[in-house]
Short mmCIF file of C-alpha atoms and ligand atoms in Angstrom, two decimals:
data_model
loop_
_atom_site.label_atom_id
_atom_site.label_comp_id
_atom_site.label_asym_id
_atom_site.label_seq_id
_atom_site.Cartn_x
_atom_site.Cartn_y
_atom_site.Cartn_z
CA MET A 232 4.47 -24.36 -7.10
CA ASN A 233 6.88 -22.07 -6.06
CA ILE A 234 5.17 -18.83 -7.14
CA LEU A 235 7.64 -15.46 -7.57
CA VAL A 236 5.59 -12.03 -8.17
CA GLN A 237 7.95 -9.47 -9.92
CA LYS A 238 6.83 -5.76 -10.76
CA TYR A 239 8.56 -3.82 -13.13
CA GLY A 240 7.58 0.21 -12.96
CA GLY A 241 7.36 2.57 -16.08
CA THR A 242 10.88 3.14 -16.72
CA SER A 243 11.68 -0.53 -16.56
CA VAL A 244 9.05 -0.88 -19.79
CA GLY A 245 9.58 2.49 -20.95
CA SER A 246 10.48 1.19 -24.32
CA ILE A 247 10.53 -1.81 -26.79
CA GLU A 248 14.12 -2.58 -25.84
CA ARG A 249 13.27 -2.28 -22.10
CA ILE A 250 10.40 -4.49 -22.28
CA MET A 251 12.66 -7.22 -24.18
CA ASN A 252 15.21 -6.84 -21.18
CA VAL A 253 12.46 -7.42 -18.74
CA ALA A 254 11.26 -10.52 -20.82
CA LYS A 255 14.83 -11.90 -20.43
CA ARG A 256 14.86 -11.17 -16.87
CA ILE A 257 11.39 -13.15 -16.43
CA ILE A 258 12.69 -16.10 -18.34
CA GLU A 259 15.90 -16.55 -16.27
CA TYR A 260 13.51 -16.81 -13.09
CA LYS A 261 11.26 -18.75 -15.02
CA ASN A 262 14.23 -21.45 -15.96
CA GLN A 263 14.74 -21.71 -12.33
CA GLY A 264 11.79 -23.44 -11.77
CA TYR A 265 9.27 -20.81 -10.25
CA ALA A 266 5.76 -20.05 -11.49
CA MET A 267 5.90 -16.51 -12.66
CA VAL A 268 3.24 -13.80 -12.12
CA VAL A 269 4.38 -10.44 -13.20
CA THR A 270 2.91 -7.09 -13.11
CA VAL A 271 3.93 -4.35 -15.21
CA SER A 272 3.06 -0.43 -15.03
CA ALA A 273 2.14 1.61 -18.09
CA MET A 274 5.03 2.76 -20.02
CA ALA A 275 6.63 5.62 -18.52
CA GLY A 276 4.90 8.73 -19.09
CA GLU A 277 1.76 7.25 -20.25
CA THR A 278 -0.46 7.91 -17.47
CA ASP A 279 0.57 11.29 -17.27
CA ARG A 280 -0.21 11.84 -20.93
CA LEU A 281 -3.84 10.23 -20.34
CA ILE A 282 -4.61 12.39 -17.55
CA ASN A 283 -3.36 15.14 -19.34
CA LEU A 284 -5.74 14.41 -22.25
CA ALA A 285 -8.78 14.67 -19.90
CA LYS A 286 -7.61 17.79 -17.98
CA GLN A 287 -7.57 19.53 -21.47
CA ILE A 288 -11.27 19.00 -21.54
CA THR A 289 -12.04 19.82 -17.79
CA PRO A 290 -9.69 20.46 -14.64
CA GLN A 291 -11.84 17.72 -13.03
CA PRO A 292 -12.76 15.06 -14.85
CA ASP A 293 -15.33 12.36 -13.55
CA GLY A 294 -13.32 9.66 -11.72
CA ARG A 295 -15.06 6.76 -13.33
CA GLU A 296 -14.27 7.94 -17.09
CA LEU A 297 -10.61 9.00 -15.89
CA ASP A 298 -10.14 5.34 -14.39
CA MET A 299 -11.58 3.73 -17.79
CA MET A 300 -9.09 5.76 -19.61
CA VAL A 301 -6.11 6.06 -17.55
CA SER A 302 -6.17 2.21 -17.05
CA THR A 303 -5.58 1.55 -20.47
CA GLY A 304 -1.89 2.38 -20.22
CA GLU A 305 -1.21 -0.95 -18.35
CA GLN A 306 -3.04 -3.23 -20.79
CA VAL A 307 -0.76 -1.94 -23.36
CA SER A 308 2.57 -2.48 -21.54
CA ILE A 309 1.09 -6.30 -20.35
CA ALA A 310 0.36 -7.25 -24.12
CA LEU A 311 3.61 -6.06 -25.23
CA LEU A 312 5.50 -7.76 -22.47
CA ALA A 313 3.45 -11.21 -23.31
CA ILE A 314 4.21 -10.50 -27.12
CA ALA A 315 8.11 -10.30 -26.11
CA LEU A 316 7.87 -13.43 -24.33
CA HIS A 317 5.99 -15.48 -26.89
CA SER A 318 9.01 -14.04 -29.62
CA MET A 319 11.60 -15.77 -27.01
CA GLY A 320 9.70 -19.17 -27.39
CA TYR A 321 7.97 -18.94 -23.76
CA LYS A 322 4.04 -19.51 -22.96
CA ALA A 323 2.83 -15.91 -21.48
CA ILE A 324 -0.66 -14.61 -20.85
CA SER A 325 -1.74 -11.15 -20.31
CA MET A 326 -4.65 -10.22 -18.08
CA ASN A 327 -6.43 -7.19 -17.26
CA ALA A 328 -8.03 -6.75 -13.71
CA TYR A 329 -11.20 -8.47 -14.62
CA GLN A 330 -9.58 -11.27 -15.95
CA ALA A 331 -7.26 -11.74 -13.02
CA GLY A 332 -10.07 -11.31 -10.50
CA ILE A 333 -8.81 -8.19 -8.72
CA TYR A 334 -11.77 -6.38 -6.76
CA THR A 335 -11.86 -3.31 -5.43
CA ASP A 336 -14.13 -0.51 -3.65
CA SER A 337 -15.82 1.98 -6.08
CA VAL A 338 -13.93 5.03 -4.72
CA TYR A 339 -12.49 5.80 -8.32
CA THR A 340 -8.74 6.94 -8.57
CA LYS A 341 -7.99 5.76 -5.12
CA ALA A 342 -9.68 2.41 -4.87
CA LYS A 343 -8.78 -0.21 -2.56
CA ILE A 344 -8.21 -3.83 -3.10
CA GLY A 345 -10.92 -5.84 -1.13
CA LYS A 346 -10.07 -9.51 -2.70
CA ILE A 347 -8.43 -11.25 -5.34
CA ASN A 348 -10.18 -14.22 -6.86
CA THR A 349 -6.84 -16.16 -7.96
CA GLU A 350 -8.74 -19.29 -9.91
CA ARG A 351 -7.85 -18.10 -13.17
CA ILE A 352 -4.43 -17.02 -12.55
CA ILE A 353 -3.34 -20.37 -10.83
CA LYS A 354 -4.92 -22.59 -13.99
CA GLU A 355 -2.95 -20.43 -16.31
CA LEU A 356 0.23 -20.93 -13.98
CA GLU A 357 -0.90 -24.93 -14.13
CA ASN A 358 -0.57 -24.53 -17.79
CA ASP A 359 2.98 -23.37 -17.72
CA ASN A 360 2.18 -19.90 -18.35
CA ILE A 361 3.98 -16.68 -17.28
CA VAL A 362 1.15 -14.60 -16.07
CA ILE A 363 1.29 -11.23 -16.73
CA VAL A 364 -1.24 -8.90 -14.68
CA ALA A 365 -2.28 -5.11 -15.46
CA GLY A 366 -0.91 -3.37 -12.33
CA PHE A 367 -2.85 -0.12 -10.84
CA GLN A 368 -6.65 -1.34 -11.90
CA GLY A 369 -9.22 -3.25 -10.37
CA ILE A 370 -13.01 -3.71 -10.92
CA ASP A 371 -15.84 -2.87 -8.57
CA ASP A 372 -19.00 -5.41 -7.58
CA ASN A 373 -20.62 -3.89 -10.64
CA TYR A 374 -17.78 -4.48 -12.89
CA ASN A 375 -16.76 -0.62 -13.42
CA ILE A 376 -13.12 -0.27 -13.78
CA THR A 377 -11.22 1.72 -10.87
CA THR A 378 -7.66 2.43 -10.50
CA LEU A 379 -5.52 2.39 -7.15
CA GLY A 380 -4.18 5.66 -6.99
CA ARG A 381 -0.84 6.94 -8.57
CA GLY A 382 2.11 4.49 -8.26
CA GLY A 383 -0.90 1.71 -7.40
CA SER A 384 1.08 -1.09 -9.24
CA ASP A 385 3.22 -1.87 -6.34
CA THR A 386 -0.04 -2.74 -4.30
CA THR A 387 -1.27 -4.90 -7.36
CA ALA A 388 1.76 -6.88 -7.13
CA VAL A 389 1.98 -7.41 -3.12
CA ALA A 390 -1.62 -7.80 -3.09
CA LEU A 391 -1.09 -10.89 -5.78
CA ALA A 392 1.86 -12.23 -3.83
CA ALA A 393 -0.30 -11.99 -0.33
CA ALA A 394 -3.26 -13.89 -2.23
CA LEU A 395 -1.15 -16.58 -4.03
CA LYS A 396 1.03 -17.01 -0.84
CA ALA A 397 4.22 -16.43 -3.29
CA VAL A 398 7.48 -17.10 -1.81
CA LYS A 399 8.36 -13.60 -2.70
CA CYS A 400 7.73 -10.22 -4.40
CA GLU A 401 10.17 -8.22 -6.12
CA ILE A 402 9.72 -4.58 -7.15
CA TYR A 403 11.81 -3.85 -10.23
CA THR A 404 12.35 0.00 -10.48
CA ASP A 405 14.96 2.47 -12.11
CA VAL A 406 17.41 2.52 -8.71
CA ASP A 407 19.41 0.15 -6.84
CA GLY A 408 16.50 -0.26 -3.75
CA VAL A 409 15.47 1.85 -0.89
CA TYR A 410 17.53 4.80 -0.27
CA THR A 411 18.25 7.36 2.65
CA ALA A 412 16.67 9.84 0.87
CA ASP A 413 15.49 10.37 -2.91
CA PRO A 414 18.76 10.11 -4.63
CA ARG A 415 17.60 12.66 -7.34
CA ILE A 416 17.36 15.24 -4.32
CA VAL A 417 20.56 14.09 -2.32
CA LYS A 418 23.31 12.90 -4.24
CA GLU A 419 24.93 11.44 -1.57
CA ALA A 420 22.03 9.34 -0.41
CA LYS A 421 22.81 5.67 0.51
CA LYS A 422 21.00 2.55 -0.60
CA LEU A 423 19.86 0.54 2.56
CA ASP A 424 20.18 -3.41 2.56
CA GLU A 425 17.21 -3.35 4.90
CA ILE A 426 14.80 -1.78 6.19
CA THR A 427 11.39 -2.48 8.64
CA TYR A 428 7.96 -2.36 7.30
CA ASP A 429 7.11 0.23 10.04
CA GLU A 430 9.83 2.46 8.83
CA MET A 431 9.04 2.04 5.17
CA LEU A 432 5.48 2.68 5.65
CA GLU A 433 6.18 6.11 7.08
CA LEU A 434 8.68 6.76 4.27
CA ALA A 435 6.04 5.79 1.59
CA SER A 436 3.15 7.77 3.19
CA LEU A 437 5.39 10.72 3.55
CA GLY A 438 6.74 10.89 -0.35
CA ALA A 439 9.22 8.10 -1.07
CA LYS A 440 7.55 7.17 -4.04
CA VAL A 441 9.56 4.20 -4.67
CA LEU A 442 6.87 2.13 -3.15
CA HIS A 443 3.04 2.77 -2.94
CA SER A 444 2.12 3.08 0.93
CA ARG A 445 -0.72 0.82 0.57
CA SER A 446 1.79 -1.85 -1.01
CA VAL A 447 3.74 -1.95 2.42
CA GLU A 448 0.61 -2.17 4.46
CA PHE A 449 -0.24 -5.40 2.51
CA ALA A 450 3.14 -6.93 2.76
CA LYS A 451 3.08 -6.25 6.56
CA LYS A 452 -0.26 -7.48 7.14
CA TYR A 453 0.18 -10.45 5.11
CA ASP A 454 4.06 -11.20 5.87
CA VAL A 455 5.01 -11.01 2.10
CA VAL A 456 8.62 -10.98 1.73
CA LEU A 457 9.36 -8.04 -0.10
CA GLU A 458 12.20 -6.76 -2.00
CA VAL A 459 12.92 -3.51 -4.08
CA LYS A 460 15.75 -4.03 -7.01
CA ASN A 461 16.88 -2.34 -10.17
CA SER A 462 15.82 -3.39 -13.24
CA PHE A 463 18.42 -1.87 -15.00
CA ASN A 464 21.34 -3.91 -13.47
CA ASN A 465 21.85 -7.11 -10.89
CA ASN A 466 22.94 -5.33 -7.74
CA SER A 467 21.42 -6.44 -4.62
CA GLY A 468 18.34 -4.42 -3.61
CA THR A 469 16.69 -3.44 -0.47
CA ILE A 470 14.82 -6.02 1.82
CA ILE A 471 11.82 -5.05 3.61
CA VAL A 472 11.81 -6.78 7.05
CA LYS A 473 9.91 -7.24 10.15
CA GLU A 474 12.57 -6.01 12.73
CA SER A 475 16.11 -5.09 12.38
CA LYS A 476 18.79 -4.72 14.99
CA LYS A 477 20.90 -2.98 12.10
CA MET A 478 18.46 -0.33 11.74
CA GLU A 479 18.15 0.46 15.61
CA LYS A 480 21.82 1.52 15.70
CA PHE A 481 20.99 4.35 13.32
CA VAL A 482 18.86 7.34 15.07
CA VAL A 483 17.54 8.17 11.62
CA SER A 484 17.23 5.83 8.54
CA GLY A 485 15.63 8.04 6.02
CA ILE A 486 14.59 11.60 5.15
CA THR A 487 11.60 12.28 2.86
CA CYS A 488 9.40 14.83 1.58
CA LYS A 489 5.85 14.94 -0.05
CA LYS A 490 5.41 17.88 -2.26
CA ASP A 491 2.00 16.85 -3.42
CA GLU A 492 0.13 18.40 -0.47
CA ALA A 493 -1.75 21.23 0.57
CA LYS A 494 -2.55 23.06 3.45
CA VAL A 495 -5.98 24.12 4.72
CA ASN A 496 -6.35 26.77 7.63
CA ILE A 497 -9.77 27.22 9.20
CA ILE A 498 -9.88 30.52 11.40
CA ASN A 499 -11.20 31.62 14.31
CA LEU A 500 -13.55 28.58 15.00
CA PRO A 501 -15.68 28.32 17.96
CA ASP A 502 -13.83 26.28 20.78
CA ARG A 503 -16.63 23.62 21.42
CA PRO A 504 -16.32 19.79 21.76
CA GLY A 505 -17.89 18.22 18.49
CA ILE A 506 -16.61 20.92 16.21
CA ALA A 507 -13.13 18.74 14.79
CA ALA A 508 -15.62 15.67 14.76
CA ARG A 509 -17.97 17.75 12.09
CA ILE A 510 -14.95 18.76 10.14
CA PHE A 511 -13.36 15.55 9.83
CA SER A 512 -16.34 13.35 9.46
CA GLU A 513 -17.15 15.39 6.77
CA LEU A 514 -13.92 14.97 5.05
CA SER A 515 -13.90 11.22 5.63
CA ASN A 516 -17.43 10.76 3.87
CA ASN A 517 -15.88 12.35 0.93
CA ASN A 518 -13.37 10.03 0.93
CA ILE A 519 -10.72 12.89 1.76
CA ASN A 520 -7.42 11.35 3.50
CA VAL A 521 -5.98 14.19 5.86
CA ASN A 522 -2.39 13.92 6.46
CA MET A 523 -1.49 16.14 9.35
CA ILE A 524 -3.82 18.37 11.68
CA ALA A 525 -2.85 20.87 13.92
CA GLN A 526 -5.07 22.98 16.37
CA SER A 527 -3.99 26.07 18.35
CA SER A 528 -6.02 28.85 20.40
CA LEU A 529 -4.60 32.06 21.67
CA ASP A 530 -5.69 30.99 25.10
CA ASP A 531 -7.67 28.51 27.05
CA ASN A 532 -10.21 31.35 27.67
CA SER A 533 -10.76 32.82 24.17
CA GLY A 534 -13.31 30.37 23.17
CA ILE A 535 -12.13 30.43 19.80
CA ASN A 536 -9.38 28.29 17.93
CA ASN A 537 -7.55 27.69 14.52
CA ILE A 538 -7.72 24.17 12.92
CA SER A 539 -4.94 23.36 10.33
CA PHE A 540 -4.82 20.20 8.15
CA THR A 541 -3.11 18.84 5.11
CA VAL A 542 -4.71 17.06 2.43
CA SER A 543 -3.43 16.03 -1.07
CA ARG A 544 -3.02 18.80 -3.87
CA GLU A 545 -5.58 16.72 -6.07
CA ASP A 546 -8.34 16.86 -3.40
CA LEU A 547 -8.04 20.68 -2.71
CA PRO A 548 -10.87 21.57 -4.90
CA LYS A 549 -13.11 19.33 -3.45
CA VAL A 550 -12.16 20.24 0.22
CA VAL A 551 -12.42 23.87 -0.34
CA LYS A 552 -16.28 23.36 -1.61
CA ILE A 553 -16.58 21.18 1.68
CA MET A 554 -15.16 23.70 3.94
CA GLU A 555 -17.31 26.58 2.08
CA ASN A 556 -20.31 24.98 3.09
CA LEU A 557 -19.62 24.19 6.70
CA LYS A 558 -18.22 27.47 7.38
CA LYS A 559 -21.30 28.92 7.76
CA GLU A 560 -22.68 25.78 9.86
CA LEU A 561 -19.73 26.07 12.11
CA GLY A 562 -19.39 29.90 12.53
CA ALA A 563 -15.54 29.87 11.25
CA LYS A 564 -14.34 33.24 10.26
CA ASP A 565 -12.26 31.93 7.11
CA VAL A 566 -10.87 29.38 5.45
CA ILE A 567 -7.38 29.83 3.64
CA THR A 568 -5.72 27.60 1.58
CA SER A 569 -1.96 27.01 0.32
CA ASN A 570 -0.68 24.95 -2.18
CA ASN A 571 2.84 26.21 -1.70
CA ILE A 572 3.90 23.55 1.00
CA ALA A 573 5.79 20.24 1.58
CA ILE A 574 6.14 17.86 4.04
CA VAL A 575 9.58 17.26 5.26
CA SER A 576 10.03 14.14 7.66
CA VAL A 577 12.71 12.19 9.33
CA VAL A 578 12.28 8.72 10.04
CA GLY A 579 13.83 5.68 11.97
CA ILE A 580 13.03 3.30 14.55
CA GLY A 581 16.60 4.45 16.35
CA MET A 582 14.39 7.49 17.36
CA LYS A 583 12.52 5.29 19.88
CA THR A 584 15.75 5.08 22.04
CA ASN A 585 17.39 8.37 20.96
CA PRO A 586 15.99 11.34 22.42
CA GLY A 587 16.93 14.73 20.88
CA VAL A 588 15.94 14.13 17.36
CA ALA A 589 13.27 17.06 17.16
CA ALA A 590 15.46 19.30 18.73
CA ARG A 591 18.36 18.64 15.96
CA MET A 592 15.89 18.79 13.13
CA PHE A 593 14.27 22.09 14.47
CA SER A 594 17.72 23.58 15.14
CA ILE A 595 18.96 22.86 11.23
CA LEU A 596 15.80 24.40 9.76
CA GLY A 597 15.78 27.43 12.23
CA ASN A 598 19.52 27.87 11.44
CA GLU A 599 18.55 28.38 7.86
CA LYS A 600 15.57 30.50 8.62
CA ILE A 601 13.16 28.00 7.30
CA ASN A 602 9.84 28.57 9.25
CA ILE A 603 7.96 25.40 10.37
CA GLU A 604 4.23 25.75 9.83
CA MET A 605 3.11 22.28 11.46
CA ILE A 606 4.45 19.76 13.15
CA SER A 607 3.58 16.16 13.86
CA THR A 608 5.42 12.98 15.01
CA SER A 609 4.97 9.34 15.96
CA GLU A 610 7.25 7.13 17.77
CA ILE A 611 9.50 6.66 14.60
CA LYS A 612 9.21 9.76 12.75
CA ILE A 613 9.01 13.51 12.95
CA SER A 614 7.34 15.61 10.22
CA VAL A 615 7.10 19.41 9.56
CA VAL A 616 5.28 21.56 7.21
CA ILE A 617 7.37 24.09 5.51
CA LYS A 618 7.19 26.29 2.25
CA GLU A 619 7.77 24.25 -0.84
CA GLU A 620 11.08 26.08 -1.96
CA PHE A 621 13.15 25.01 0.66
CA ALA A 622 12.03 21.30 1.06
CA ASN A 623 15.34 20.05 -1.07
CA LYS A 624 17.37 21.99 0.79
CA ALA A 625 15.85 20.98 4.20
CA VAL A 626 16.16 17.37 2.84
CA GLN A 627 20.07 17.65 1.91
CA LEU A 628 20.75 19.50 5.26
CA LEU A 629 19.10 16.86 7.66
CA HIS A 630 20.57 14.24 5.38
CA LYS A 631 23.85 15.76 6.41
CA GLU A 632 23.00 16.21 10.10
CA PHE A 633 21.83 12.72 10.45
CA GLU A 634 25.16 11.36 8.80
CA LEU A 635 23.21 9.21 6.69
CA ASP A 636 25.82 9.39 3.99
CA LYS A 637 27.88 7.23 6.21
CA VAL A 638 25.14 4.48 6.54
P1 LIG B 72 8.55 2.97 -10.91
O1 LIG B 72 8.06 3.58 -11.85
O2 LIG B 72 9.61 1.78 -11.05
O3 LIG B 72 7.39 2.73 -10.09
P2 LIG B 72 8.73 5.34 -9.15
O4 LIG B 72 9.18 6.34 -10.14
O5 LIG B 72 7.49 5.43 -8.98
O6 LIG B 72 9.20 4.01 -10.02
O7 LIG B 72 9.57 5.12 -8.09
C1 LIG B 72 11.13 5.35 -7.75
C2 LIG B 72 11.72 6.55 -7.89
O8 LIG B 72 11.67 6.77 -6.34
C3 LIG B 72 13.18 6.84 -8.00
O9 LIG B 72 13.19 7.00 -9.23
C4 LIG B 72 13.30 7.80 -6.83
O10 LIG B 72 13.94 8.98 -7.55
C5 LIG B 72 12.29 7.84 -5.95
N1 LIG B 72 12.59 8.17 -4.64
C6 LIG B 72 11.89 8.88 -3.65
N2 LIG B 72 12.45 8.69 -2.38
C7 LIG B 72 13.12 7.27 -2.44
C8 LIG B 72 13.79 6.65 -1.76
N3 LIG B 72 14.35 7.05 -0.22
N4 LIG B 72 14.69 5.57 -1.98
C9 LIG B 72 14.53 5.21 -3.18
N5 LIG B 72 13.93 5.92 -4.52
C10 LIG B 72 13.25 6.86 -3.85
N1 LIG B 73 0.90 3.88 -14.26
C1 LIG B 73 0.46 4.31 -12.67
C2 LIG B 73 1.03 5.55 -12.27
O1 LIG B 73 1.78 6.33 -13.25
C3 LIG B 73 0.60 3.47 -11.77
C4 LIG B 73 1.88 2.95 -11.56
O2 LIG B 73 2.87 3.31 -12.12
O3 LIG B 73 2.30 2.12 -10.71
O4 LIG B 73 0.79 6.10 -11.40
MG1 LIG B 74 6.11 3.77 -8.67
#
């Protein structure tokens, strides 16, 4: 069996008309002889609508109940797509995570897929069915429904492609592929024909929501052939590749920004071994992902330092509680948080061989009087924390500075 996995995002299934178009596209591939496994998201806006219902009751709804509710969005769209395919004379069956055998851990609202039991899917494919699997959801060992984090349907698709040894995984969305920056922020952004897994991983985890970052991790780990395409046209998309001579020619491949982060400053901490370990183990035990970390002290002999880090804004209330408890134990003076920040990053494997990217990036921001609050680097990216109000401007200026409009 030549299995092809396709995923259609929220806008792509946002109306009955769109669902009918998606069904036609699936049939084209089915008629080419592929065994089709399709993942879909909830119809555009539905997940937000559902979350908002719960938040009208309490700002921090229980995770288990939230997942129970929010997973219904995908169940509506899979059934509608199956009904659309039936109406066109094709055999199709929709499956939720339980039926499709998608097992996760029990970390509600950001669960991780552990294994997929593909038996039932294979059986349905052998019966000539087009199999439509609910994106974004899983079940834990106690059959509780979990979800994979916002944008998680991409990860469902890639995990299915890996488990089924599919020939390819195609992610259909509302833009032509992966761009040099979010086309909603930079009008001149250019679609990339290809990008490496490593660059895509940085871009996705630093705000380019065109792919869920876990989906790129899966693709890289299991060698899934991954392509991002537009469901609204037949333009060629972006292929995610292992290595690319083409990309190495460019110093920078993409600019991205993340606006759903918050910064936490712990002020006047005793400068002692074990303090950072205590803070970050406590956060990790509570399933809080920390993105950037910086530590600074006035001078080596002061015995005092400050630690700052960023977390997802969603996690901030939980983090504040944890830090309030830790403050006394650690003997810190204060914990200050700010929501009003963004992380802006430049990413490119070309940076490995081209020095001076950081200097160029910081000069551009400095010239615009944009203050840099934190910096973090890897071999292929430089990220800065700045005030959120300057984020779009910074992305636009950096896009121009690194001549990404000429890619
Ligand atoms: P879907 O519902 O199909 O999953 P998303 O809204 O999650 O779609 O992701 C697609 C959106 O990602 C695009 O509309 C675009 O605005 C945004 N985006 C952010 N950064 C990038 C980028 N570098 N390339 C392409 N799209 C990007
Ligand atoms: N429907 C979910 C969300 O809006 C998952 C997804 O679209 O990938 O985040
Ligand atoms: Mg998405």
